[in-house]
Amino acid sequence: MSLDQLSNVKSVGIFGGTFDPIHTGHLILAERAREELNLDKILFMPAHIPPHKSNGQKIASGKARLEMTRLAVASHPDFVVTAIELKREGLSFAVDSLDQIKRLCPTTELVLLMGSDNARDFSSWREPERILKLAHVAVWERPGSYYWPEVYRGYIARKISSPLIEISSTEIRSRVLEGYSVRYLTPDSVITYIKEHGLYL
């Protein structure tokens, strides 16, 4: 499904990230958001160069991360992947992506999904006030970790209950490098892709 086709969809959750690689935790959180917020689609948006990783930190190619994300969500009819951030040069900023999506889907309700750690730093994002004009914001909330600046609190679409998921992309990369199994941490199709392309070694 292309972004143009999403213009006929009532509501879409925007899930941006490095996805290096995408893992089971991402998928569980996306499904929880889809159900609790009654969203029609979840749009996974791999970043080209995330601002928080612009210091030269090595990440897998955009092509590899895009393909792994596509493989991971292939069996879910309401999970969609876009390459809009990968096609843009330079750093990936949410405001630019939301602006582009809104132009293509002017009547679709956009809900930007983020973790409580990102919500804590939201005021430092590029043009946070404009983001809030383009989309609602929903935050995955962990007990004891939720924080939201008072000035933005009225713009939250909803909090999303988040199970405690101790899986990270960093852990997967480390386990692959050390020769350990990553079964059940990420879908089998992603594991196959990692092995076939020699990633994280």
Short mmCIF file of C-alpha atoms in Angstrom, two decimals:
data_model
loop_
_atom_site.label_atom_id
_atom_site.label_comp_id
_atom_site.label_asym_id
_atom_site.label_seq_id
_atom_site.Cartn_x
_atom_site.Cartn_y
_atom_site.Cartn_z
CA MET A 1 0.00 0.00 0.00
CA SER A 2 1.36 3.42 -0.98
CA LEU A 3 0.94 6.67 0.92
CA ASP A 4 -1.53 7.82 -1.73
CA GLN A 5 -3.75 4.86 -0.88
CA LEU A 6 -3.71 5.84 2.78
CA SER A 7 -5.65 8.97 1.84
CA ASN A 8 -8.81 6.84 1.98
CA VAL A 9 -8.02 5.61 5.48
CA LYS A 10 -9.62 7.33 8.47
CA SER A 11 -6.74 7.09 10.96
CA VAL A 12 -3.08 6.11 10.82
CA GLY A 13 -0.52 5.65 13.57
CA ILE A 14 2.96 6.86 12.57
CA PHE A 15 5.71 4.70 14.05
CA GLY A 16 9.15 6.08 13.24
CA GLY A 17 12.45 4.55 14.27
CA THR A 18 15.83 3.29 13.21
CA PHE A 19 14.62 -0.33 13.18
CA ASP A 20 18.19 -1.65 13.19
CA PRO A 21 16.77 -4.26 13.25
CA ILE A 22 13.04 -4.19 13.90
CA HIS A 23 12.16 -6.62 16.69
CA THR A 24 9.24 -8.36 18.35
CA GLY A 25 8.88 -5.56 20.88
CA HIS A 26 8.22 -3.03 18.11
CA LEU A 27 5.49 -5.27 16.70
CA ILE A 28 3.83 -5.80 20.07
CA LEU A 29 3.79 -2.05 20.76
CA ALA A 30 2.39 -1.32 17.30
CA GLU A 31 -0.42 -3.84 17.73
CA ARG A 32 -1.22 -2.46 21.18
CA ALA A 33 -1.45 1.06 19.72
CA ARG A 34 -3.63 -0.10 16.83
CA GLU A 35 -6.09 -1.77 19.19
CA GLU A 36 -6.21 0.79 22.00
CA LEU A 37 -6.41 3.84 19.71
CA ASN A 38 -8.71 2.11 17.20
CA LEU A 39 -6.37 2.97 14.32
CA ASP A 40 -7.00 1.68 10.82
CA LYS A 41 -3.32 1.35 9.92
CA ILE A 42 0.11 1.55 11.51
CA LEU A 43 2.72 3.16 9.25
CA PHE A 44 6.28 2.06 10.01
CA MET A 45 8.75 4.74 8.96
CA PRO A 46 12.45 3.76 9.04
CA ALA A 47 14.65 6.83 9.49
CA HIS A 48 17.42 7.79 7.08
CA ILE A 49 19.69 9.37 9.69
CA PRO A 50 17.96 9.80 13.05
CA PRO A 51 18.99 13.08 14.75
CA HIS A 52 20.02 11.20 17.90
CA LYS A 53 22.36 8.99 15.84
CA SER A 54 23.95 11.71 13.70
CA ASN A 55 27.29 11.48 15.52
CA GLY A 56 28.71 8.87 13.18
CA GLN A 57 27.23 5.84 14.92
CA LYS A 58 27.23 2.99 12.43
CA ILE A 59 23.85 1.63 11.40
CA ALA A 60 22.75 -0.84 8.73
CA SER A 61 21.93 0.61 5.32
CA GLY A 62 18.54 2.15 4.74
CA LYS A 63 17.82 -0.51 2.15
CA ALA A 64 18.51 -3.31 4.65
CA ARG A 65 16.47 -1.74 7.45
CA LEU A 66 13.58 -1.06 5.08
CA GLU A 67 13.54 -4.64 3.82
CA MET A 68 13.75 -6.10 7.32
CA THR A 69 10.82 -3.93 8.38
CA ARG A 70 8.80 -5.02 5.36
CA LEU A 71 9.54 -8.66 6.11
CA ALA A 72 8.57 -8.25 9.76
CA VAL A 73 5.14 -6.77 9.04
CA ALA A 74 4.31 -8.73 5.88
CA SER A 75 1.73 -10.97 7.57
CA HIS A 76 -0.24 -8.13 9.18
CA PRO A 77 -2.92 -6.57 6.94
CA ASP A 78 -2.94 -3.28 8.87
CA PHE A 79 0.82 -2.73 9.11
CA VAL A 80 2.34 -0.65 6.30
CA VAL A 81 5.92 0.48 5.63
CA THR A 82 7.04 3.72 3.97
CA ALA A 83 10.45 4.76 2.68
CA ILE A 84 9.77 8.52 2.67
CA GLU A 85 12.49 9.31 5.23
CA LEU A 86 14.99 7.06 3.49
CA LYS A 87 14.41 8.90 0.21
CA ARG A 88 15.22 12.27 1.77
CA GLU A 89 18.82 13.38 2.20
CA GLY A 90 20.16 14.42 5.56
CA LEU A 91 18.68 14.00 9.02
CA SER A 92 15.19 12.57 9.47
CA PHE A 93 12.88 14.96 11.31
CA ALA A 94 9.34 13.95 12.25
CA VAL A 95 7.91 17.34 11.30
CA ASP A 96 9.10 16.98 7.69
CA SER A 97 7.65 13.48 7.37
CA LEU A 98 4.33 14.44 8.93
CA ASP A 99 4.08 17.44 6.62
CA GLN A 100 4.66 15.22 3.59
CA ILE A 101 2.15 12.60 4.74
CA LYS A 102 -0.47 15.25 5.53
CA ARG A 103 -0.15 16.73 2.05
CA LEU A 104 -0.77 13.30 0.52
CA CYS A 105 -3.50 12.35 3.01
CA PRO A 106 -5.20 15.62 3.99
CA THR A 107 -8.32 14.03 5.53
CA THR A 108 -6.58 11.20 7.36
CA GLU A 109 -6.14 11.58 11.11
CA LEU A 110 -2.45 11.17 11.91
CA VAL A 111 -1.33 9.92 15.31
CA LEU A 112 2.38 10.13 16.07
CA LEU A 113 3.40 7.21 18.27
CA MET A 114 6.32 7.59 20.65
CA GLY A 115 7.81 6.10 23.78
CA SER A 116 7.88 7.92 27.09
CA ASP A 117 11.62 8.53 26.64
CA ASN A 118 10.94 10.47 23.43
CA ALA A 119 8.04 12.32 25.04
CA ARG A 120 10.41 13.48 27.75
CA ASP A 121 12.63 15.10 25.10
CA PHE A 122 9.85 16.28 22.82
CA SER A 123 10.38 19.98 23.47
CA SER A 124 13.85 19.67 21.89
CA TRP A 125 12.51 18.17 18.65
CA ARG A 126 12.45 20.32 15.53
CA GLU A 127 9.25 22.44 15.48
CA PRO A 128 7.31 20.58 18.19
CA GLU A 129 4.39 23.01 17.98
CA ARG A 130 4.03 22.35 14.24
CA ILE A 131 4.13 18.60 14.87
CA LEU A 132 1.19 19.04 17.22
CA LYS A 133 -0.75 20.86 14.50
CA LEU A 134 -0.13 18.07 12.00
CA ALA A 135 -0.83 15.10 14.26
CA HIS A 136 -2.12 13.94 17.59
CA VAL A 137 0.44 12.33 19.84
CA ALA A 138 0.08 9.02 21.67
CA VAL A 139 2.67 7.77 24.12
CA TRP A 140 3.48 4.23 25.20
CA GLU A 141 3.46 4.51 28.96
CA ARG A 142 5.50 2.38 31.31
CA PRO A 143 4.61 2.49 35.02
CA GLY A 144 6.77 5.10 36.72
CA SER A 145 8.41 6.38 33.54
CA TYR A 146 5.78 8.60 31.96
CA TYR A 147 6.58 12.29 31.69
CA TRP A 148 5.07 15.01 29.55
CA PRO A 149 5.77 18.76 29.69
CA GLU A 150 2.70 20.62 30.92
CA VAL A 151 2.56 22.85 27.83
CA TYR A 152 2.01 19.83 25.55
CA ARG A 153 -0.24 17.74 27.75
CA GLY A 154 -3.47 18.84 26.10
CA TYR A 155 -2.35 17.53 22.72
CA ILE A 156 -1.96 13.90 23.71
CA ALA A 157 -4.48 11.76 21.86
CA ARG A 158 -4.13 9.03 24.43
CA LYS A 159 -1.69 7.10 26.53
CA ILE A 160 -1.04 3.53 25.40
CA SER A 161 -0.47 0.87 28.02
CA SER A 162 2.89 -0.71 27.39
CA PRO A 163 3.91 -4.17 28.59
CA LEU A 164 7.42 -4.44 29.93
CA ILE A 165 9.38 -5.70 26.91
CA GLU A 166 13.06 -6.28 27.56
CA ILE A 167 14.07 -6.56 23.90
CA SER A 168 16.27 -4.06 22.11
CA SER A 169 17.89 -3.72 18.71
CA THR A 170 21.21 -3.23 20.51
CA GLU A 171 20.82 -6.61 22.21
CA ILE A 172 20.03 -8.31 18.90
CA ARG A 173 23.07 -6.79 17.19
CA SER A 174 25.30 -7.84 20.08
CA ARG A 175 23.98 -11.39 20.13
CA VAL A 176 24.44 -11.75 16.37
CA LEU A 177 28.02 -10.48 16.67
CA GLU A 178 28.75 -12.93 19.48
CA GLY A 179 27.16 -15.86 17.67
CA TYR A 180 24.16 -16.29 19.97
CA SER A 181 20.59 -17.07 18.94
CA VAL A 182 18.12 -14.22 18.39
CA ARG A 183 15.17 -16.54 17.84
CA TYR A 184 11.91 -15.03 19.15
CA LEU A 185 13.57 -11.62 19.57
CA THR A 186 12.74 -10.75 15.96
CA PRO A 187 10.68 -12.55 13.30
CA ASP A 188 12.22 -15.55 11.55
CA SER A 189 12.12 -13.73 8.21
CA VAL A 190 14.28 -10.95 9.68
CA ILE A 191 16.72 -13.47 11.14
CA THR A 192 17.06 -15.10 7.72
CA TYR A 193 17.73 -11.71 6.11
CA ILE A 194 20.38 -10.87 8.72
CA LYS A 195 22.14 -14.18 8.11
CA GLU A 196 21.93 -14.02 4.31
CA HIS A 197 23.34 -10.48 4.21
CA GLY A 198 25.94 -10.89 6.95
CA LEU A 199 24.59 -8.02 9.02
CA TYR A 200 25.94 -7.03 12.44
CA LEU A 201 29.11 -9.10 12.17
#
